[in-house]
Amino acid sequence: MSKRIDVGDLNVYYGSFLAVEGVSMAIEPRSVTAFIGPSGCGKSTFIRTLNRMHEVIPGARVQGKVLLDGEDLYGPNVDPVTVRRQVGMVFQRPNPFPTMSIRDNVLAGMKLNSTRLSRNDAKDIVERSLRGANLWNEVKDRLDKPGSGLSGGQQQRLCIARAIAVQPDVLLMDEPCSALDPISTLAIEDLIGELKKNYTIVIVTHNMQQAARVSDRTAFFNIAGTGKPGKLIEMDDTTKIFTNPTVKATEDYVSGRFG
Amino acid sequence: MSVATKPAPPAGASSLAQNQLPRYTTQLVLVLSIAAGAGLSALFGGFSIVSFAVLSVLAFLVVNTVLSGVVEGRRKAKDKLVTGLVYTAFGIALVPLVSVIWSVVDNGMARFSIDFLTTSMRNVTGLNDQQALEGTAPFIGGAYHAILGTFLITGLATVISVPIGLLTSVYLVEYGRGRLAKAITFFVDVMTGIPSIVAGLFAAALFAVLFGVGTRNGFAGAVALSVLMIPVVVRSSEEMLRIVPNELREAAYALGVPKWRTIVRVVIPTAISGIASGVTLAIARVVGETAPLIVTAGFTSSINNNPFSDWMMSLPAYVYSQAMRPLSGSSPQPSFDRAWAAALTLILIVMLLNLVARLIARLFAPKTGR
Ligand SMILES: Nc1ncnc2c1ncn2[C@@H]1O[C@H](COP(=O)(O)OP(=O)(O)OP(=O)(O)O)[C@@H](O)[C@H]1O
Ligand SMILES: [Mg+2]
């Protein structure tokens, strides 16, 4: 199920603006990789290139290679829709579909694609995904109620359930906890620990403790100044990044002595 | 910064509290001003509604503001003055609306009845009207054929305009970039401003070319109304589609849903309540069009339920013909009564459509709550 990602010398542009320059990295399967770095350094931009979500923005384009288990995401004849079915994404703000019930939100990946599902399969998927997202006990009695009636933390876990319901190989999370309280955050961190057994997980976070708690490897991004492209400064085991980084800027950033 | 401008509060009083008029003051002033307005109006040149209203409002504004200024201070006084002015403006805006509805209801009730709604004008002549006025025969003649025509023509116009309008707005919001989208937006804006008679002449000319000069039927009327409806539908649906949060589209894309499915299954359902009420309001807007229907659908006094052949009556055309060409030149009152009753029917239909629009908006609105 879970797949590895290899990025080779990737540049990302918004129109003519070079937002991220020269990123190369390897992301291991069944592991959690955290991206940290100051605001505006291109973490979101970069993570969105891992499932071609940046293409939604007019003018955004990439140069370079992203290999998913050796297959180039940007090869000719690759359909971004197929890519996104294998590389799921959870966003910063919870975004359940307001017209759908909790159940339909979980099944959205199939329903929106009109995949045929037997009642039993649907039931199983809903339960498995909601259990996987640690939400089952809270919502099992109100599956037919609208998803927008949940609390923010519950909505975010619903979005995670929705993302894992389609069984992707990789799960990308862009600041999944930044709108949440500490308890929901903890619930999601526990969940990430669980999910890592089956998925490759990439998470963007501004919370150093969170990166230290959940991730196996950490990548530090930085920019030289406004208008300059963001770059990958250093990527290593999380313990190494937080205790003994090779680059001075990383040390300054993780110890809070930055800027 | 000097703090001396503010008098120290008297001992024991809260520094947050200040002089305040009792709550019922405004109502009291209002009642008194109305009384004063009536009195003054009677004194100066005899009572009249207009001078009564103007004097009462003036008295109220002056007294209420001055009183508040003296007791409560400048800020509150200004607040009361502006509040008063806003209410006055609202009242003035209401005057034409209420008087239109009043005169239509008042005049329309004379002939408005089940009988009026269920019979046509077939074989009704000026002679019938004269006899009815003399009391030797009942009033006959109704607007059933016109109501039917209005429903058929606007229904057809809706069937034509909604797909075109909705698809155009989807194109503009989801796909349109650059020149083509700009051009479409421009032409839609131009179309919004087309005088309705021009739309009618366009449809008439189109049908003259296609089916021979002088072709008039309900369908031609529907085409004319579509020309008027499409820009309204495009505009309102465009607004509605634009306010669908991008995050929902991204959520769908991230699940591996293709763009067209995202539009059909996520974007449009999320916006459907707004789109539906926009469409209903567009219908309400064209249902009363007269000129384009007169030149395309024509007049008739009998029931025609085939919009693709023969002339077809509509309510606005009915009002027009009854008011301008009474059946009996010497005793036109029964025809005028029918015109008013048809106008009343039209207003009721428009009100009903507005209610339906609200209902639809409520029904389709994304559900919240547990
Ligand atoms: N849609 C866009 N169009 C043009 N430029 C963009 C767009 N989105 C982001 N950028 C630019 O790309 C750069 C990187 O932005 P990005 O959102 O990736 O930063 P980030 O690291 O995710 O920041 P944060 O931590 O605040 O989320 C910024 O300079 C930003 O202004
Ligand atoms: Mg970001």
XYZ file of C-alpha atoms and ligand atoms in Angstrom:
661
model
C 0.000 0.000 0.000
C 2.433 2.638 1.075
C 4.908 3.939 -1.453
C 8.165 5.866 -1.405
C 8.646 9.269 -2.971
C 11.816 10.524 -4.586
C 12.061 14.146 -5.576
C 14.797 15.209 -7.946
C 15.867 18.838 -8.355
C 12.379 20.293 -8.293
C 11.622 23.937 -9.112
C 8.132 25.345 -8.614
C 6.942 28.502 -10.332
C 3.900 30.711 -9.946
C 3.885 32.300 -13.383
C 7.400 33.643 -13.655
C 7.959 33.738 -9.883
C 10.247 30.973 -8.698
C 8.720 29.955 -5.361
C 10.730 26.826 -4.555
C 14.134 25.989 -5.993
C 16.195 22.849 -6.339
C 14.551 20.489 -3.880
C 15.748 16.893 -3.849
C 14.662 14.437 -1.181
C 13.668 10.864 -0.506
C 10.584 10.045 1.547
C 10.479 6.534 2.939
C 7.302 4.438 2.949
C 5.617 3.763 6.299
C 7.207 6.781 7.887
C 6.242 10.287 8.884
C 8.157 13.133 7.302
C 7.711 16.630 8.703
C 8.318 19.871 6.780
C 9.194 22.851 8.923
C 10.301 26.360 8.097
C 9.291 29.998 8.350
C 6.096 31.313 6.755
C 6.334 31.867 3.021
C 9.270 29.517 2.458
C 7.243 27.290 0.141
C 6.239 24.314 2.298
C 2.649 24.364 1.067
C 3.794 25.017 -2.463
C 6.137 22.059 -2.362
C 3.816 19.593 -0.654
C 1.126 20.352 -3.231
C 3.474 19.340 -6.021
C 3.585 15.830 -4.528
C 0.044 15.142 -5.773
C -0.121 17.765 -8.523
C -2.583 19.853 -6.515
C -0.645 22.987 -7.444
C -2.037 22.619 -10.961
C -5.357 23.865 -9.644
C -3.767 27.312 -9.345
C -3.561 29.038 -12.741
C 0.031 29.666 -13.747
C 1.617 27.242 -11.292
C 4.066 24.782 -12.846
C 7.054 22.629 -11.931
C 10.364 21.542 -13.374
C 12.041 18.397 -12.163
C 11.028 14.925 -11.158
C 8.771 13.433 -8.531
C 8.898 9.631 -8.492
C 6.270 7.564 -6.723
C 7.838 4.120 -6.312
C 9.953 4.922 -9.344
C 7.128 6.222 -11.541
C 7.311 9.844 -12.590
C 4.229 11.849 -11.520
C 5.029 14.387 -14.195
C 5.686 11.931 -16.995
C 3.840 12.328 -20.270
C 0.335 10.829 -20.287
C 0.103 10.881 -16.506
C -3.355 12.019 -15.441
C -3.302 14.188 -12.312
C -6.613 12.592 -11.312
C -4.955 9.172 -11.120
C -2.081 10.661 -9.149
C -4.436 12.183 -6.606
C -6.214 8.892 -6.105
C -2.899 7.496 -4.855
C -1.665 10.546 -3.014
C -4.358 11.921 -0.721
C -4.319 15.292 0.967
C -5.666 16.896 4.138
C -5.819 20.669 4.253
C -5.142 23.308 6.857
C -8.791 24.291 7.244
C -11.276 21.440 7.672
C -13.394 21.344 4.515
C -16.174 18.749 4.729
C -18.725 18.960 1.918
C -21.594 21.015 3.341
C -24.249 19.318 1.230
C -23.357 15.841 2.460
C -24.030 13.861 5.598
C -21.161 12.521 7.690
C -21.516 9.132 6.002
C -21.514 10.640 2.518
C -18.523 12.770 3.386
C -16.552 9.665 4.272
C -17.714 7.980 1.074
C -17.180 11.133 -0.991
C -14.192 9.688 -2.845
C -16.360 6.864 -4.191
C -19.661 8.695 -4.428
C -18.276 11.628 -6.381
C -16.643 9.203 -8.778
C -19.863 7.175 -8.978
C -18.041 4.010 -7.946
C -20.548 1.244 -7.328
C -20.585 0.065 -3.745
C -22.753 -2.549 -2.096
C -24.484 -1.418 1.073
C -22.302 -3.666 3.150
C -19.081 -2.480 1.588
C -20.138 1.114 2.116
C -20.943 0.391 5.740
C -17.583 -1.294 6.236
C -15.660 1.524 4.602
C -17.455 4.146 6.697
C -16.775 2.319 9.912
C -13.192 1.415 9.070
C -12.317 4.956 7.973
C -14.014 6.648 10.895
C -12.364 4.247 13.324
C -9.079 4.905 11.568
C -9.602 8.619 12.095
C -10.556 8.143 15.769
C -13.986 9.597 15.113
C -16.241 6.546 15.076
C -17.381 6.690 18.697
C -18.276 10.342 18.479
C -20.379 10.130 15.332
C -21.658 6.571 15.048
C -25.146 7.634 16.151
C -25.408 10.596 13.806
C -23.977 9.403 10.521
C -26.888 10.912 8.618
C -26.403 14.372 10.081
C -24.529 17.002 8.076
C -20.761 17.003 8.412
C -20.681 20.746 8.935
C -22.454 20.274 12.266
C -19.319 18.792 13.825
C -16.755 20.704 15.863
C -13.643 21.937 14.068
C -11.498 19.099 15.401
C -14.122 16.527 14.512
C -14.450 18.042 11.042
C -10.710 17.738 10.540
C -10.786 14.102 11.593
C -13.730 13.630 9.237
C -11.558 15.026 6.447
C -8.827 12.551 7.390
C -11.391 9.736 7.356
C -12.490 10.908 3.921
C -8.896 10.918 2.705
C -8.099 7.415 4.001
C -11.421 5.967 2.801
C -10.054 5.863 -0.747
C -6.954 4.010 0.530
C -4.230 6.184 -0.944
C -0.582 5.161 -0.806
C 0.567 8.479 0.528
C -1.172 11.006 2.772
C -0.136 14.657 2.612
C -1.157 16.935 5.464
C -0.701 20.692 5.281
C -0.824 22.047 8.828
C -3.672 19.710 9.766
C -3.780 20.864 13.372
C -3.338 24.597 13.056
C -7.061 25.267 13.524
C -7.441 22.848 16.405
C -7.309 22.832 20.189
C -4.582 20.874 22.020
C -6.844 17.889 22.686
C -7.948 17.488 19.065
C -4.340 18.055 18.070
C -3.265 15.222 20.317
C -5.992 13.012 18.860
C -4.702 13.709 15.382
C -1.087 13.167 16.391
C -2.037 9.785 17.858
C -3.853 9.090 14.639
C -0.781 9.934 12.579
C 1.170 7.451 14.697
C -1.437 4.819 13.826
C -1.677 5.702 10.147
C 2.045 5.452 9.662
C 1.760 1.659 9.875
C -0.028 1.676 6.520
C 0.714 4.942 4.803
C 3.544 7.204 3.834
C 2.801 10.442 5.624
C 4.079 13.922 4.917
C 3.062 16.694 7.287
C 3.695 20.424 7.261
C 3.716 21.994 10.685
C 4.727 25.189 12.462
C 4.792 23.400 15.757
C 8.288 22.150 16.598
C 7.068 19.911 19.397
C 4.609 18.380 17.009
C 7.286 17.713 14.433
C 9.482 16.220 17.140
C 6.621 14.084 18.504
C 5.190 12.616 15.327
C 7.859 12.528 12.669
C 10.677 10.153 11.856
C 12.423 12.537 9.524
C 12.305 16.301 9.314
C 13.010 18.629 6.427
C 13.840 22.266 7.093
C 12.987 24.842 4.399
C 14.096 28.450 4.394
C 14.199 31.559 2.254
C 16.995 34.048 1.946
C 14.548 36.963 1.803
C 11.251 38.111 0.347
C 11.012 37.469 -3.371
C 13.734 34.831 -3.182
C 12.886 31.184 -3.776
C 12.442 28.800 -0.857
C 15.042 26.045 -0.555
C 15.450 22.799 1.279
C 18.196 23.539 3.772
C 18.563 20.221 5.496
C 16.760 16.931 5.881
C 17.643 14.280 8.424
C 16.309 12.083 11.196
C 14.075 14.125 13.442
C 16.214 13.544 16.529
C 19.281 14.696 14.648
C 17.559 17.859 13.345
C 16.360 18.793 16.813
C 19.502 17.953 18.757
C 22.442 18.251 16.455
C 21.668 19.795 13.058
C 24.487 20.300 10.583
C 23.402 23.740 9.395
C 23.454 26.792 11.646
C 20.141 28.158 10.285
C 18.359 24.938 11.234
C 19.670 25.118 14.748
C 18.578 28.749 15.055
C 15.128 27.918 13.751
C 14.402 24.856 15.865
C 15.717 26.521 18.994
C 13.581 29.601 18.367
C 16.482 31.968 17.781
C 15.323 32.793 14.312
C 14.830 36.173 12.681
C -4.483 64.923 26.098
C -6.738 66.673 28.492
C -9.324 64.843 30.466
C -10.867 67.996 31.855
C -13.551 68.091 29.154
C -15.395 65.308 30.882
C -17.159 66.338 34.092
C -16.344 64.121 37.016
C -19.209 61.774 37.740
C -21.207 62.643 40.812
C -20.206 60.676 43.857
C -21.778 57.250 43.965
C -22.653 57.191 40.229
C -20.977 54.766 37.882
C -18.490 56.353 35.508
C -20.045 54.274 32.726
C -23.583 55.498 33.253
C -24.942 58.685 31.755
C -28.196 60.527 31.429
C -30.715 58.560 29.478
C -34.235 59.239 28.336
C -36.782 56.631 29.362
C -37.193 53.963 26.726
C -40.744 54.876 25.748
C -39.747 58.476 24.925
C -39.452 57.857 21.195
C -42.885 56.274 20.974
C -44.376 59.073 23.045
C -42.782 61.740 20.855
C -44.049 59.917 17.795
C -47.644 59.864 19.032
C -47.472 63.512 20.041
C -45.945 64.524 16.683
C -48.677 62.729 14.811
C -51.277 64.559 16.840
C -49.454 67.860 16.327
C -49.090 67.121 12.612
C -52.826 66.533 12.308
C -53.598 69.730 14.194
C -51.161 71.888 12.236
C -52.314 70.450 8.941
C -55.923 71.254 9.837
C -54.966 74.789 10.879
C -53.076 75.684 7.716
C -55.374 75.466 4.725
C -57.436 72.434 5.635
C -56.422 68.876 6.425
C -54.644 66.877 3.732
C -52.825 63.570 3.954
C -49.636 64.936 2.415
C -49.252 67.968 4.643
C -50.241 65.841 7.632
C -47.509 63.279 6.911
C -44.830 65.865 6.157
C -45.616 67.960 9.252
C -45.761 64.937 11.566
C -42.427 63.605 10.344
C -40.779 67.031 10.652
C -42.169 67.547 14.132
C -41.027 64.112 15.195
C -37.495 64.509 13.816
C -37.012 67.951 15.397
C -38.483 67.171 18.804
C -36.857 63.758 19.130
C -33.404 65.069 18.165
C -33.538 68.201 20.284
C -34.846 66.343 23.293
C -32.160 63.719 23.007
C -29.511 66.383 22.402
C -30.450 68.254 25.538
C -30.684 65.236 27.812
C -28.401 62.597 26.366
C -25.719 64.489 24.470
C -24.645 65.004 20.869
C -23.757 61.455 19.935
C -27.107 59.991 20.929
C -28.937 62.897 19.303
C -27.161 62.269 16.014
C -27.958 58.595 16.288
C -31.634 59.341 16.801
C -31.731 61.847 13.952
C -30.172 59.407 11.502
C -32.363 56.551 12.703
C -35.377 58.783 12.156
C -34.201 59.739 8.662
C -33.618 56.102 7.730
C -37.109 55.141 8.798
C -38.511 58.114 6.883
C -36.685 57.061 3.726
C -37.973 53.537 4.174
C -41.504 54.868 4.547
C -41.180 56.966 1.393
C -39.858 53.970 -0.543
C -42.862 51.995 0.602
C -45.411 54.544 -0.625
C -45.409 53.667 -4.342
C -45.277 49.947 -3.623
C -48.201 50.031 -1.240
C -50.242 52.321 -3.457
C -49.671 50.112 -6.515
C -50.692 47.003 -4.631
C -53.593 48.848 -3.096
C -54.994 50.122 -6.388
C -54.544 46.752 -8.090
C -56.265 44.892 -5.279
C -58.961 47.509 -4.940
C -59.797 47.601 -8.662
C -59.009 43.992 -9.369
C -61.328 42.475 -6.772
C -64.373 43.646 -8.761
C -64.010 40.880 -11.332
C -61.512 38.531 -9.676
C -63.215 35.197 -9.109
C -62.940 31.495 -9.818
C -65.064 32.165 -12.865
C -62.534 34.730 -14.082
C -59.673 32.288 -13.627
C -61.375 29.419 -15.408
C -63.064 30.931 -18.465
C -61.674 32.449 -21.622
C -62.846 35.388 -23.724
C -64.134 33.201 -26.517
C -67.431 34.510 -27.924
C -67.585 37.306 -25.373
C -68.606 40.530 -27.113
C -69.326 44.126 -26.297
C -73.014 43.264 -26.296
C -72.524 40.949 -23.300
C -70.845 43.750 -21.408
C -73.636 46.192 -22.172
C -76.267 43.695 -21.060
C -74.298 42.986 -17.913
C -74.134 46.695 -17.102
C -77.893 46.994 -17.643
C -78.321 44.070 -15.290
C -80.004 41.774 -17.777
C -77.134 39.269 -17.948
C -74.213 38.169 -15.724
C -70.685 39.456 -16.301
C -68.778 36.882 -18.288
C -65.323 36.516 -19.814
C -62.139 35.548 -18.006
C -58.416 35.163 -18.395
C -57.939 31.400 -18.373
C -56.463 31.406 -21.863
C -54.055 34.182 -20.875
C -52.985 32.470 -17.657
C -52.404 29.251 -19.549
C -50.418 31.132 -22.191
C -48.312 32.902 -19.585
C -47.473 29.617 -17.893
C -46.644 27.875 -21.167
C -44.559 30.716 -22.558
C -42.580 31.440 -19.384
C -42.218 27.714 -18.747
C -40.712 27.240 -22.187
C -38.536 30.319 -21.734
C -37.242 28.812 -18.484
C -36.523 25.492 -20.153
C -34.502 27.326 -22.800
C -32.719 29.820 -20.540
C -31.724 27.758 -17.524
C -29.439 25.249 -19.281
C -27.863 27.937 -21.453
C -27.488 30.380 -18.575
C -26.210 27.830 -16.094
C -23.691 26.327 -18.497
C -22.451 29.785 -19.440
C -21.909 30.683 -15.814
C -20.149 27.376 -15.179
C -17.876 28.156 -18.092
C -17.176 31.655 -16.800
C -16.437 30.556 -13.248
C -14.704 27.217 -13.738
C -13.052 27.328 -17.134
C -13.121 30.824 -18.590
C -9.802 32.579 -18.721
C -8.619 35.355 -20.944
C -10.260 36.918 -23.978
C -13.218 34.618 -24.568
C -14.435 34.834 -20.975
C -14.067 38.616 -21.023
C -15.995 38.816 -24.280
C -18.800 36.635 -22.924
C -19.050 38.695 -19.762
C -19.195 41.828 -21.875
C -21.966 40.512 -24.106
C -23.951 39.233 -21.150
C -23.733 42.713 -19.660
C -24.914 44.207 -22.935
C -27.752 41.710 -23.110
C -28.858 42.684 -19.619
C -29.490 46.163 -20.930
C -31.420 45.190 -24.062
C -34.838 46.869 -24.096
C -37.492 44.189 -24.007
C -39.144 45.338 -27.221
C -35.852 44.794 -29.034
C -35.753 41.236 -27.731
C -39.295 40.826 -29.036
C -38.443 42.208 -32.451
C -35.395 39.964 -32.601
C -37.509 36.872 -31.940
C -40.170 38.051 -34.379
C -37.558 38.626 -37.075
C -35.948 35.254 -36.370
C -39.249 33.439 -36.761
C -40.081 35.492 -39.837
C -36.859 34.240 -41.434
C -37.299 30.651 -40.311
C -41.034 30.108 -40.710
C -42.301 32.940 -42.855
C -43.255 36.519 -42.197
C -45.993 37.005 -39.634
C -45.363 33.759 -37.774
C -46.564 34.298 -34.250
C -46.855 31.626 -31.622
C -46.079 30.909 -27.995
C -42.670 29.499 -28.807
C -41.591 32.742 -30.476
C -42.673 34.507 -27.297
C -40.621 32.063 -25.244
C -37.562 32.787 -27.393
C -38.056 36.509 -26.882
C -38.335 36.041 -23.127
C -35.241 33.804 -23.125
C -33.216 36.622 -24.632
C -34.202 38.655 -21.582
C -33.833 35.828 -19.094
C -30.488 34.332 -20.080
C -28.326 37.259 -18.933
C -30.145 37.394 -15.612
C -29.646 33.678 -15.064
C -25.982 33.882 -16.088
C -25.323 36.749 -13.739
C -27.070 35.323 -10.708
C -25.656 31.800 -11.125
C -22.202 33.235 -11.694
C -22.382 35.079 -8.389
C -23.547 31.931 -6.654
C -20.869 29.693 -8.170
C -18.145 32.182 -7.316
C -18.961 32.122 -3.620
C -18.533 28.356 -3.412
C -15.310 28.107 -1.413
C -12.290 26.950 -3.390
C -11.481 24.608 -0.544
C -14.403 22.405 -1.504
C -13.136 22.094 -5.046
C -9.653 21.295 -3.749
C -11.083 18.735 -1.347
C -12.743 16.977 -4.261
C -9.673 17.167 -6.496
C -7.529 15.765 -3.683
C -9.830 12.731 -3.593
C -9.059 12.078 -7.231
C -12.337 13.430 -8.545
C -12.122 14.826 -12.088
C -12.963 18.453 -12.618
C -16.281 17.945 -14.393
C -17.527 15.616 -11.678
C -16.403 18.110 -9.063
C -18.476 20.770 -10.779
C -21.545 18.578 -11.194
C -21.444 16.848 -7.827
C -19.884 19.416 -5.490
C -19.913 22.963 -6.848
C -23.427 23.098 -8.306
C -25.105 21.266 -5.386
C -23.411 23.639 -2.955
C -24.697 26.651 -4.891
C -28.033 25.187 -5.960
C -30.184 27.109 -3.502
C -28.852 30.427 -4.732
C -29.077 29.351 -8.360
C -32.643 28.154 -7.970
C -33.814 31.320 -6.309
C -31.965 33.366 -8.917
C -33.807 31.473 -11.647
C -37.132 31.995 -9.927
C -36.491 35.705 -9.667
C -35.522 35.782 -13.341
C -38.870 34.160 -14.145
C -40.654 36.704 -11.996
C -38.838 39.396 -13.907
C -39.997 38.261 -17.387
C -43.462 36.996 -16.527
C -44.826 40.514 -16.743
C -43.157 41.462 -20.045
C -45.722 42.850 -22.460
C -44.103 44.326 -25.516
C -42.040 41.305 -26.613
C -45.058 39.034 -26.280
C -47.338 41.299 -28.263
C -44.979 41.214 -31.241
C -44.223 37.494 -30.990
C -47.190 35.635 -29.525
C -49.951 38.014 -30.508
C -53.468 38.105 -29.114
C -56.335 35.689 -29.056
C -59.535 35.339 -27.127
C -59.610 31.567 -27.115
C -57.685 28.851 -25.383
C -54.610 27.641 -27.228
C -52.525 25.037 -25.475
C -50.080 24.420 -28.286
C -47.217 26.904 -28.050
C -45.876 25.827 -31.441
C -48.765 26.980 -33.548
C -51.204 29.859 -33.620
C -51.389 32.994 -31.590
C -51.276 32.701 -27.868
C -52.572 35.097 -25.236
C -50.568 36.004 -22.155
C -51.598 37.891 -19.047
C -49.740 41.123 -19.826
C -51.114 41.136 -23.366
C -54.564 40.478 -21.938
C -54.265 43.454 -19.592
C -53.087 45.570 -22.492
C -55.875 44.587 -24.857
C -58.648 44.894 -22.273
C -57.422 48.289 -21.133
C -56.627 49.774 -24.543
C -59.267 48.144 -26.700
C -62.383 47.560 -24.598
C -64.892 45.164 -26.109
C -67.582 47.776 -26.088
C -66.515 51.301 -26.890
C -69.557 52.852 -25.258
C -69.419 50.894 -22.000
C -65.769 50.011 -21.398
C -65.981 49.491 -17.626
C -66.340 45.661 -17.691
C -63.218 45.446 -19.849
C -61.309 47.725 -17.483
C -62.411 45.531 -14.600
C -61.095 42.474 -16.417
C -57.778 44.272 -17.035
C -57.438 45.024 -13.336
C -58.375 41.501 -12.341
C -55.733 40.150 -14.741
C -53.180 42.578 -13.295
C -54.059 41.282 -9.857
C -53.561 37.716 -11.084
C -50.168 38.679 -12.463
C -49.098 40.277 -9.197
C -50.248 37.205 -7.307
C -48.187 34.992 -9.615
C -45.102 37.156 -9.091
C -45.595 37.094 -5.325
C -46.031 33.343 -5.440
C -42.809 33.027 -7.425
C -40.967 35.098 -4.852
C -42.287 32.874 -2.100
C -41.267 29.814 -4.089
C -37.779 31.301 -4.487
C -37.475 31.652 -0.727
C -38.813 28.181 -0.166
C -36.337 26.738 -2.660
C -33.479 28.616 -1.060
C -34.479 27.226 2.323
C -35.016 23.703 1.006
C -31.771 23.358 -0.870
C -29.583 25.297 1.536
C -26.660 23.235 2.852
C -27.816 21.750 6.107
C -26.138 22.739 9.312
C -26.713 21.697 12.870
C -26.599 18.294 14.445
N -1.352 31.121 -5.542
C -0.164 31.749 -5.499
N 0.177 32.596 -6.486
C 1.356 33.245 -6.454
N 2.264 33.105 -5.480
C 1.999 32.272 -4.468
C 0.755 31.558 -4.421
N 0.732 30.813 -3.294
C 1.898 31.051 -2.668
N 2.670 31.932 -3.364
C 3.991 32.411 -2.996
O 4.870 31.305 -2.893
C 5.708 31.463 -1.768
C 5.586 30.247 -0.880
O 4.275 30.198 -0.343
P 3.738 28.982 0.497
O 2.278 29.163 0.666
O 4.182 27.733 -0.122
O 4.481 29.196 1.875
P 4.404 28.294 3.203
O 5.772 27.843 3.491
O 3.354 27.279 3.073
O 3.992 29.387 4.271
P 3.056 29.193 5.560
O 3.894 28.550 6.576
O 2.701 30.598 5.931
O 1.875 28.386 5.143
C 5.315 32.750 -1.107
O 6.223 33.743 -1.507
C 3.969 33.048 -1.641
O 3.765 34.443 -1.724
Mg 1.393 26.940 4.006
